[in-house]
Coordinates of N, CA, C and O in Angstrom, one line a residue:
R661 N -3.0 26.5 21.2 CA -2.0 25.7 20.2 C -0.7 26.4 19.8 O 0.0 26.0 19.1
A662 N -1.8 28.1 20.0 CA 0.0 28.9 19.4 C 0.9 29.0 20.6 O 1.9 28.5 20.3
A663 N 0.8 27.7 22.0 CA 2.2 27.4 22.6 C 2.5 26.4 21.7 O 3.8 26.2 22.5
A664 N 2.0 25.6 21.3 CA 2.6 24.5 20.9 C 3.3 24.5 19.8 O 4.6 24.1 19.1
Q665 N 3.1 25.5 19.1 CA 3.7 25.8 17.5 C 4.9 27.2 18.2 O 6.3 26.4 18.1
E666 N 5.0 27.4 19.1 CA 6.2 27.9 19.6 C 7.2 26.8 20.1 O 8.1 27.3 19.8
A667 N 6.2 26.3 21.0 CA 7.5 25.2 21.6 C 8.2 24.4 20.1 O 9.3 23.7 20.5
R668 N 6.9 24.0 19.5 CA 8.1 23.3 18.3 C 8.5 24.0 17.5 O 10.4 23.1 17.3
A669 N 8.9 25.8 17.5 CA 9.6 26.4 16.6 C 11.0 26.6 17.7 O 11.9 26.6 17.0
L670 N 10.9 26.1 18.8 CA 12.2 26.7 19.8 C 12.7 25.0 20.0 O 13.5 24.7 21.1
G671 N 11.7 23.8 19.3 CA 12.6 22.5 19.4 C 12.6 22.0 20.8 O 12.8 20.7 20.7
W672 N 11.5 22.7 21.8 CA 11.1 21.7 22.2 C 10.2 20.7 22.1 O 8.5 20.4 22.3
L673 N 10.2 19.1 21.6 CA 9.6 18.7 21.1 C 8.8 17.8 21.8 O 7.3 17.7 21.5
T674 N 9.1 17.2 23.0 CA 8.5 17.1 24.2 C 7.1 18.1 24.7 O 5.7 17.4 24.8
R675 N 7.6 18.9 24.9 CA 6.5 20.1 25.0 C 5.1 20.6 24.0 O 4.3 20.7 24.3
A676 N 6.4 20.8 22.6 CA 5.3 20.8 21.7 C 3.9 19.5 21.6 O 2.8 19.7 21.2
A677 N 4.6 18.7 21.6 CA 3.6 17.1 21.3 C 2.5 17.3 22.9 O 1.7 16.7 22.2
A678 N 2.9 17.6 23.9 CA 2.0 17.4 24.5 C 0.9 18.5 24.8 O -0.1 18.7 24.9
S679 N 1.8 19.9 23.8 CA 0.8 21.1 23.9 C -0.3 20.5 23.0 O -1.4 21.0 23.1
F680 N -0.2 19.9 21.8 CA -0.5 19.8 20.5 C -2.0 18.7 21.1 O -2.8 18.7 20.8
G681 N -1.0 17.8 21.6 CA -2.1 16.8 22.5 C -3.0 17.5 23.3 O -4.6 17.3 23.2
E682 N -2.8 18.6 24.2 CA -4.1 19.3 25.0 C -5.0 19.6 24.0 O -5.9 20.0 24.5
A683 N -4.4 20.7 23.2 CA -5.0 21.2 22.1 C -6.0 20.4 21.5 O -6.7 21.0 21.4
G684 N -5.7 19.3 21.1 CA -6.8 18.5 20.3 C -7.6 18.0 21.5 O -9.0 17.8 20.7
A685 N -7.3 17.7 22.5 CA -8.7 17.0 23.7 C -9.7 18.2 23.6 O -10.5 17.7 24.0
S686 N -8.9 19.5 23.9 CA -10.0 20.3 24.1 C -10.8 21.2 23.0 O -11.8 21.0 23.4
A687 N -10.2 20.4 21.6 CA -10.9 20.9 20.2 C -12.2 19.6 20.3 O -13.6 19.4 19.8
Y688 N -12.3 18.2 20.6 CA -12.2 17.6 20.6 C -14.1 17.3 21.5 O -15.1 17.0 21.0
A689 N -13.3 17.6 22.8 CA -14.1 17.9 23.7 C -15.7 19.1 23.4 O -16.6 19.1 23.4
R690 N -15.1 20.1 22.6 CA -15.7 21.0 21.7 C -16.7 20.4 20.4 O -17.5 21.0 19.8
A691 N -16.5 19.6 19.9 CA -17.0 18.7 19.2 C -16.1 19.5 17.5 O -16.9 19.3 16.6
D692 N -15.5 20.1 17.6 CA -14.3 20.9 17.1 C -13.9 19.8 16.1 O -12.3 19.9 16.7
F693 N -14.2 18.8 15.5 CA -13.3 17.9 15.0 C -11.9 17.9 13.8 O -11.3 17.7 14.2
A694 N -12.7 19.0 13.0 CA -11.3 19.5 12.3 C -10.2 20.3 12.9 O -8.6 19.4 12.3
T695 N -10.1 20.6 14.0 CA -8.9 21.4 14.9 C -8.8 20.0 15.3 O -7.3 20.2 15.3
A696 N -9.1 19.4 15.6 CA -8.8 17.8 16.7 C -7.8 17.2 16.4 O -6.5 16.6 16.5
I697 N -8.4 16.9 14.5 CA -7.8 16.3 13.7 C -6.1 17.0 13.4 O -4.9 16.1 13.3
S698 N -6.3 18.0 13.1 CA -4.8 19.2 13.1 C -4.3 19.0 13.6 O -3.0 18.8 13.7
C699 N -4.7 18.6 15.3 CA -3.9 18.7 16.3 C -2.6 17.3 16.7 O -1.6 17.4 16.7
C700 N -4.2 16.5 16.3 CA -3.2 14.7 16.3 C -2.7 15.0 15.3 O -1.3 14.0 15.8
L701 N -2.7 15.7 14.1 CA -1.3 15.0 12.7 C -0.4 15.8 13.3 O 1.1 15.4 13.0
E702 N -0.3 16.9 13.9 CA 1.1 18.2 14.5 C 1.5 16.7 15.2 O 2.9 16.9 15.6
R703 N 0.7 16.5 16.3 CA 1.8 15.6 17.2 C 2.3 14.6 16.7 O 3.4 14.0 17.4
L704 N 1.6 13.7 15.9 CA 2.2 12.7 15.6 C 3.5 12.8 14.5 O 3.8 11.9 15.1
A705 N 3.4 13.8 13.7 CA 4.8 14.5 13.1 C 6.2 14.1 13.9 O 6.8 13.5 14.2
I706 N 5.4 14.8 15.3 CA 6.4 15.1 16.4 C 7.0 13.7 17.1 O 8.1 13.4 16.8
E707 N 6.4 13.1 17.8 CA 6.7 11.4 17.8 C 7.2 10.6 16.5 O 7.9 10.1 17.5
E708 N 6.8 10.7 15.4 CA 7.7 10.3 14.5 C 8.7 10.4 14.4 O 10.0 9.6 14.6
E709 N 9.1 12.0 14.7 CA 10.2 12.5 14.3 C 11.0 12.2 16.1 O 12.6 11.8 16.1
R710 N 10.7 12.4 16.9 CA 11.0 11.3 18.1 C 11.1 10.4 17.7 O 11.9 9.5 19.1
G711 N 10.7 9.2 17.2 CA 10.6 8.4 17.5 C 9.6 6.9 18.8 O 10.8 6.0 18.7
D712 N 9.4 7.8 18.7 CA 8.7 7.2 20.2 C 7.1 6.6 19.5 O 6.6 7.1 19.4
R713 N 7.5 5.3 19.0 CA 6.6 4.2 19.2 C 5.5 4.0 20.0 O 4.2 4.1 19.0
R714 N 5.3 4.1 21.3 CA 4.4 3.9 21.7 C 3.0 5.1 21.7 O 2.0 5.3 21.4
A715 N 3.8 6.4 21.9 CA 3.2 8.0 21.6 C 2.4 8.1 20.7 O 1.0 8.0 20.3
Q716 N 3.0 7.5 19.6 CA 2.3 6.9 18.1 C 0.9 6.3 18.1 O -0.2 6.4 17.7
G717 N 1.3 5.2 18.7 CA -0.2 4.3 19.0 C -1.1 5.3 19.9 O -1.8 5.3 19.1
V718 N -0.7 5.6 20.7 CA -1.9 7.0 21.2 C -2.4 7.8 20.3 O -3.5 8.1 20.8
V719 N -1.5 9.0 19.5 CA -1.9 9.8 18.7 C -3.6 8.8 17.4 O -4.1 9.6 17.7
H720 N -2.5 7.5 17.1 CA -3.3 7.0 16.2 C -4.6 6.6 16.8 O -5.7 6.7 16.3
G721 N -4.9 6.5 17.9 CA -6.2 5.8 19.2 C -6.7 7.1 19.2 O -8.1 6.8 19.0
N722 N -5.7 8.1 19.4 CA -7.1 9.2 19.8 C -7.4 9.8 17.6 O -8.7 10.5 18.3
L723 N -6.7 9.8 16.9 CA -7.4 10.3 15.7 C -8.3 8.8 15.3 O -9.2 9.4 14.4
G724 N -8.6 8.0 15.7 CA -9.6 7.1 15.9 C -10.5 7.6 16.1 O -11.9 7.3 15.8
A725 N -10.3 7.8 17.0 CA -11.2 8.1 18.5 C -12.4 9.3 18.0 O -13.9 9.6 17.7
V726 N -11.7 10.4 17.1 CA -11.9 11.6 16.6 C -12.7 11.1 15.5 O -13.8 11.7 14.9
H727 N -12.1 10.2 14.4 CA -13.0 10.2 13.6 C -14.1 9.3 13.2 O -14.9 9.3 13.2
S728 N -14.2 8.5 14.1 CA -15.6 7.9 14.8 C -16.6 8.5 15.2 O -17.5 8.9 14.9
A729 N -16.4 9.7 16.2 CA -17.3 10.7 15.8 C -17.9 11.7 15.3 O -18.6 12.1 15.2
S730 N -16.3 11.4 14.2 CA -16.9 12.4 13.3 C -18.3 11.6 12.3 O -18.0 12.5 11.1
G731 N -18.0 10.7 12.3 CA -18.4 9.4 11.1 C -17.5 8.8 9.8 O -18.1 8.7 9.4
S732 N -16.2 9.8 10.1 CA -15.5 8.7 9.6 C -14.7 7.9 9.7 O -13.7 7.0 10.1
V733 N -15.9 6.6 9.7 CA -15.5 5.1 9.6 C -14.4 4.5 9.8 O -13.5 3.8 10.0
A734 N -13.9 4.8 8.3 CA -13.0 3.7 7.7 C -11.5 4.9 8.2 O -10.5 4.0 8.4
E735 N -11.3 5.6 8.3 CA -10.5 6.3 9.1 C -10.1 5.8 10.1 O -9.2 5.8 10.7
A736 N -11.6 5.9 11.2 CA -11.6 5.1 12.6 C -11.0 4.1 12.2 O -9.7 3.8 12.8
R737 N -11.0 3.2 11.9 CA -10.5 2.1 11.8 C -9.0 2.0 11.5 O -8.3 0.9 11.9
R738 N -8.6 2.5 9.7 CA -7.5 2.8 9.9 C -6.5 3.2 11.1 O -5.8 2.4 11.2
H739 N -7.2 4.2 11.8 CA -6.1 4.2 13.1 C -6.2 3.4 14.2 O -5.2 3.7 14.1
L740 N -7.6 3.0 14.1 CA -7.7 2.2 15.0 C -6.6 0.3 15.0 O -6.1 0.5 16.0
D741 N -6.3 0.4 13.8 CA -6.0 -0.9 13.4 C -4.2 -0.5 14.0 O -3.5 -1.3 14.3
I742 N -3.8 0.9 13.2 CA -1.9 1.6 13.6 C -2.3 1.3 14.9 O -1.0 0.5 15.7
A743 N -3.0 2.1 15.7 CA -3.1 1.9 17.0 C -2.8 0.6 18.1 O -2.3 0.4 18.8
L744 N -3.4 -0.1 17.7 CA -3.7 -1.5 18.0 C -1.9 -2.5 17.7 O -1.8 -2.6 19.2
A745 N -1.7 -2.2 16.6 CA -0.1 -2.6 16.3 C 0.5 -2.2 17.4 O 1.7 -3.3 17.7
L746 N 0.7 -0.5 17.0 CA 1.6 -0.4 17.9 C 1.7 -0.4 19.1 O 2.6 -0.5 19.9
S747 N 0.0 -0.6 20.0 CA -0.1 -0.2 21.1 C 1.1 -1.9 22.1 O 1.4 -2.5 23.3
R748 N 0.6 -2.7 20.6 CA 1.2 -4.3 21.4 C 2.3 -4.2 21.1 O 3.2 -5.4 22.0
E749 N 3.0 -3.5 19.8 CA 4.4 -3.4 19.8 C 5.4 -2.9 20.9 O 6.2 -3.5 21.6
A750 N 4.6 -2.2 21.7 CA 5.1 -1.3 22.9 C 4.8 -2.0 24.1 O 5.6 -1.7 25.3
G751 N 4.5 -2.9 23.9 CA 3.6 -3.8 25.4 C 2.5 -2.8 25.9 O 2.8 -3.0 27.2
D752 N 1.5 -2.2 26.0 CA 1.2 -0.8 26.3 C -0.2 -1.6 26.6 O -1.1 -1.1 25.7
R753 N -0.9 -2.6 28.0 CA -2.3 -3.1 27.7 C -2.7 -1.8 27.8 O -3.9 -2.6 26.7
A754 N -2.8 -0.9 28.5 CA -4.1 -0.4 28.4 C -4.4 0.7 27.2 O -5.5 0.5 26.9
A755 N -3.4 1.2 26.2 CA -3.6 1.6 25.1 C -4.2 0.6 24.6 O -4.9 0.2 23.6
E756 N -3.8 -0.8 24.4 CA -4.2 -2.2 23.5 C -5.4 -2.3 23.7 O -6.5 -2.6 22.9
A757 N -6.3 -2.5 25.2 CA -7.7 -2.5 25.6 C -8.1 -0.9 24.8 O -9.1 -1.2 24.5
S758 N -7.7 0.3 25.4 CA -8.3 1.2 24.2 C -9.0 1.3 23.1 O -9.8 1.2 22.9
A759 N -8.3 1.0 22.0 CA -7.9 0.6 20.8 C -8.7 -0.5 20.8 O -9.4 0.0 19.8
L760 N -8.8 -1.8 20.8 CA -9.8 -2.3 21.2 C -11.4 -1.8 21.2 O -12.2 -2.5 20.6
V761 N -11.5 -1.6 22.9 CA -12.9 -1.1 22.7 C -13.6 0.0 21.3 O -14.6 -0.5 21.3
N762 N -12.5 1.0 20.8 CA -13.1 1.7 19.9 C -12.9 0.8 18.4 O -14.0 1.5 18.2
L763 N -12.1 0.4 18.8 CA -13.2 -0.7 17.2 C -13.9 -1.5 17.6 O -14.6 -1.5 16.1
G764 N -14.5 -2.1 18.9 CA -15.3 -2.7 18.7 C -16.6 -1.8 18.8 O -18.1 -2.2 18.2
A765 N -16.0 -0.4 19.0 CA -17.7 0.4 18.8 C -18.1 1.0 17.2 O -19.1 1.2 16.5
V766 N -16.6 0.7 16.7 CA -16.8 1.1 15.4 C -17.2 0.2 14.4 O -18.2 0.4 13.7
F767 N -17.1 -1.5 15.1 CA -18.0 -2.5 14.1 C -19.2 -2.4 14.7 O -20.1 -2.9 13.6
V768 N -19.7 -1.8 15.9 CA -21.0 -1.5 15.9 C -22.1 -1.0 15.3 O -22.8 -1.1 14.4
S769 N -21.3 0.1 15.1 CA -21.4 1.1 14.3 C -22.1 0.8 13.2 O -22.5 1.8 12.3
T770 N -21.3 -0.1 12.1 CA -21.4 -0.4 11.1 C -22.2 -1.7 11.0 O -22.1 -2.9 10.1
G771 N -22.5 -2.2 11.9 CA -23.5 -3.4 12.3 C -22.2 -4.5 12.2 O -23.1 -5.9 11.6
E772 N -21.0 -4.7 12.1 CA -20.3 -5.7 12.0 C -20.3 -6.5 13.5 O -19.2 -6.7 13.9
N773 N -21.5 -6.9 13.8 CA -21.6 -7.4 15.2 C -20.2 -8.6 15.2 O -19.8 -8.9 17.1
Q774 N -20.1 -9.5 14.6 CA -19.1 -10.5 14.8 C -17.6 -9.8 15.4 O -16.6 -10.0 16.5
G775 N -16.8 -8.7 14.5 CA -16.1 -8.2 15.1 C -16.1 -7.1 15.9 O -15.2 -7.6 16.6
A776 N -17.3 -6.7 16.4 CA -17.3 -6.1 17.6 C -17.2 -7.1 18.7 O -16.7 -7.1 19.7
E777 N -18.0 -8.1 18.5 CA -17.8 -9.0 19.5 C -16.0 -9.9 19.4 O -16.0 -9.7 20.9
K778 N -15.7 -10.2 19.0 CA -14.0 -10.3 18.9 C -13.2 -9.2 19.6 O -12.7 -9.3 20.2
A779 N -13.4 -7.9 19.0 CA -13.1 -6.6 19.7 C -13.2 -6.7 20.9 O -12.3 -6.7 22.2
F780 N -14.5 -7.1 21.2 CA -14.8 -6.9 22.9 C -14.1 -7.6 23.7 O -13.5 -7.3 24.8
L781 N -14.4 -9.2 23.1 CA -14.0 -10.4 23.9 C -12.6 -10.1 24.4 O -11.5 -10.8 25.0
E782 N -11.5 -9.5 23.3 CA -10.4 -9.5 23.5 C -9.6 -8.2 24.5 O -8.8 -8.2 25.2
A783 N -10.6 -7.5 24.2 CA -10.5 -6.3 25.6 C -10.6 -6.7 27.0 O -10.1 -6.2 28.0
L784 N -11.5 -7.4 27.2 CA -12.4 -7.9 28.6 C -11.4 -8.6 29.3 O -10.9 -8.0 30.7
P785 N -10.1 -9.5 29.6 CA -9.1 -10.4 29.9 C -8.3 -8.6 30.0 O -7.4 -8.5 31.2
L786 N -8.0 -7.9 29.1 CA -6.9 -7.2 29.3 C -7.4 -5.6 30.2 O -6.4 -5.1 31.3
L787 N -8.9 -5.7 30.1 CA -9.3 -4.2 31.6 C -9.3 -5.2 32.7 O -9.1 -4.6 33.6
E788 N -9.7 -7.0 32.6 CA -9.5 -7.2 34.2 C -7.9 -7.2 35.1 O -8.3 -7.0 35.7
A789 N -7.3 -7.3 33.5 CA -5.7 -7.7 34.6 C -5.1 -6.4 34.7 O -4.4 -5.9 36.0
L790 N -5.7 -4.8 34.4 CA -5.0 -3.4 34.3 C -6.1 -3.0 36.3 O -5.9 -2.1 36.0
G791 N -7.1 -3.8 36.4 CA -8.0 -3.8 37.5 C -8.7 -2.1 37.0 O -9.6 -2.0 37.7
D792 N -9.6 -2.8 36.0 CA -10.6 -1.2 35.3 C -11.7 -1.5 35.4 O -12.1 -2.1 34.6
R793 N -12.4 -1.7 36.5 CA -13.6 -2.0 36.4 C -14.6 -1.6 36.0 O -15.7 -2.0 35.8
A794 N -14.7 -0.3 35.6 CA -15.3 0.6 34.6 C -15.3 0.2 33.1 O -16.3 0.3 32.6
G795 N -13.9 0.1 32.6 CA -14.0 -0.6 31.6 C -14.6 -2.0 31.5 O -15.0 -2.2 30.3
Q796 N -14.3 -2.9 32.3 CA -14.4 -4.2 32.3 C -16.7 -3.8 32.3 O -17.1 -4.4 31.5
A797 N -17.0 -2.7 33.5 CA -19.0 -3.1 32.8 C -18.7 -2.6 31.8 O -19.9 -2.8 30.8
G798 N -18.4 -1.3 31.0 CA -18.4 -1.1 29.8 C -18.4 -1.8 28.8 O -19.7 -2.0 28.0
V799 N -17.5 -2.9 28.6 CA -17.5 -3.8 27.9 C -18.3 -5.0 27.9 O -19.5 -5.3 27.1
L800 N -18.9 -5.3 29.1 CA -20.4 -6.9 29.2 C -21.2 -5.6 28.2 O -21.9 -6.7 28.5
G801 N -21.7 -4.4 28.8 CA -22.9 -3.9 28.5 C -22.8 -3.5 26.8 O -23.9 -4.4 26.4
N802 N -21.7 -3.8 26.6 CA -21.2 -3.8 25.0 C -21.6 -5.1 24.2 O -22.5 -5.2 23.1
L803 N -21.2 -6.4 24.6 CA -21.1 -7.4 24.5 C -22.5 -7.7 24.8 O -23.2 -8.9 24.1
G804 N -23.4 -7.4 25.6 CA -25.3 -8.1 25.9 C -25.5 -7.5 24.6 O -26.3 -7.9 23.7
A805 N -25.0 -6.1 24.2 CA -26.1 -5.7 23.4 C -25.6 -6.5 21.8 O -26.0 -6.4 20.8
V806 N -24.3 -6.7 22.1 CA -23.7 -7.6 20.5 C -24.5 -8.5 19.9 O -24.6 -9.5 19.8
H807 N -24.8 -8.8 21.5 CA -25.0 -10.7 21.7 C -26.5 -10.4 21.6 O -27.0 -11.6 20.9
K808 N -27.1 -9.7 21.8 CA -28.6 -9.6 21.8 C -28.6 -9.1 20.2 O -29.8 -9.9 19.6
A809 N -27.3 -8.3 19.7 CA -28.2 -8.1 18.4 C -27.8 -9.9 17.0 O -28.3 -9.1 16.1
L810 N -27.1 -10.6 17.7 CA -26.8 -11.6 17.1 C -27.7 -12.5 17.5 O -27.9 -13.9 17.3
S811 N -28.8 -12.7 18.4 CA -29.8 -13.3 18.6 C -29.2 -14.2 19.8 O -30.1 -15.1 19.5
D812 N -28.4 -14.1 20.2 CA -27.6 -15.5 21.5 C -28.1 -14.4 22.9 O -27.7 -13.9 23.4
F813 N -29.1 -14.8 22.8 CA -30.4 -14.0 24.2 C -29.5 -14.7 25.5 O -29.6 -13.9 26.2
P814 N -29.0 -16.2 25.4 CA -28.5 -16.5 26.9 C -27.4 -15.7 27.5 O -27.1 -15.4 28.3
K815 N -26.3 -15.3 25.8 CA -24.9 -14.8 26.0 C -25.6 -13.3 26.7 O -24.9 -12.4 27.8
A816 N -26.4 -12.8 25.5 CA -26.9 -11.2 26.6 C -27.1 -11.2 28.1 O -26.6 -10.5 28.6
L817 N -28.1 -12.0 28.5 CA -28.6 -12.2 30.0 C -27.3 -11.8 30.3 O -27.2 -11.5 31.6
D818 N -26.5 -12.9 30.1 CA -25.1 -13.6 30.9 C -24.5 -11.9 30.9 O -23.7 -12.1 32.0
D819 N -24.3 -11.3 30.3 CA -23.0 -10.4 30.0 C -23.7 -9.0 30.6 O -23.3 -8.5 32.0
F820 N -25.2 -9.4 30.4 CA -25.6 -7.8 31.5 C -26.0 -8.0 32.5 O -25.5 -6.9 33.8
R821 N -26.1 -9.4 33.0 CA -25.8 -9.1 34.5 C -24.7 -9.8 35.0 O -24.4 -8.9 36.1
R822 N -23.3 -10.1 34.4 CA -22.0 -9.7 34.8 C -21.7 -7.9 34.8 O -21.1 -7.6 36.0
A823 N -22.2 -7.1 34.0 CA -21.8 -5.5 33.9 C -22.7 -5.3 34.9 O -22.6 -3.9 35.9
I824 N -23.9 -5.9 35.7 CA -24.3 -4.8 36.8 C -23.5 -5.3 38.2 O -23.9 -4.8 38.8
S825 N -23.0 -6.9 37.5 CA -22.7 -6.7 39.2 C -21.3 -6.0 39.4 O -21.2 -6.0 40.6
V826 N -20.3 -6.3 38.6 CA -19.7 -5.4 38.3 C -19.8 -3.7 38.6 O -19.0 -2.6 39.6
T827 N -20.9 -3.4 38.0 CA -21.6 -2.0 38.3 C -21.7 -1.5 39.6 O -21.5 -0.7 40.4
G828 N -22.3 -2.3 40.6 CA -22.5 -2.8 41.8 C -21.7 -3.0 42.5 O -21.4 -2.1 43.9
E829 N -20.3 -3.8 42.4 CA -19.3 -3.1 43.3 C -18.2 -2.0 42.9 O -17.7 -1.4 44.2
L830 N -18.5 -1.4 41.8 CA -18.0 -0.1 41.6 C -18.5 1.0 42.9 O -17.8 1.9 43.4
R831 N -19.7 0.7 42.8 CA -20.7 1.8 43.8 C -20.3 1.3 45.3 O -20.8 1.8 46.2
I832 N -20.2 0.4 45.4 CA -20.0 0.4 46.9 C -18.4 0.5 46.8 O -17.9 1.0 48.4
A833 N -17.7 0.2 46.2 CA -16.1 0.6 46.7 C -15.7 1.9 46.6 O -16.5 2.8 46.3

């Protein structure tokens, strides 16, 4: 974090943003959510100063993930909604898929199964287009759990079978 602050003081905004991002990721991995949020907010301020809307979307996605992990569901939703809008604006399909998957997880955590289903169903074709087979398998498993919670057992069974199939393909590849 000290390196990020020094880079910022020198006006090296790209380096400072990257350093704050790295420090935030490290803090998140240690479950030090307060530091992770602080680093994300520092990086967000830099990305706003730079005018990099795509990067702002990524940072909002990171903030959403940190808030979700810390149990701040309302803040997680707020940041993930912003991340989703900015990723769509920038045409960043990977970030869009990530925001949708994380939104789906937030909806699951609050029992909003229809919202989770919608988010996961929107993420699935993006992950397919990106060739992200591991992401597809995860979303299919999540959809199975959501459909089970909605008592739609035929859909749940189909989702789980598809997840198993994709996971099997990953092991072969």
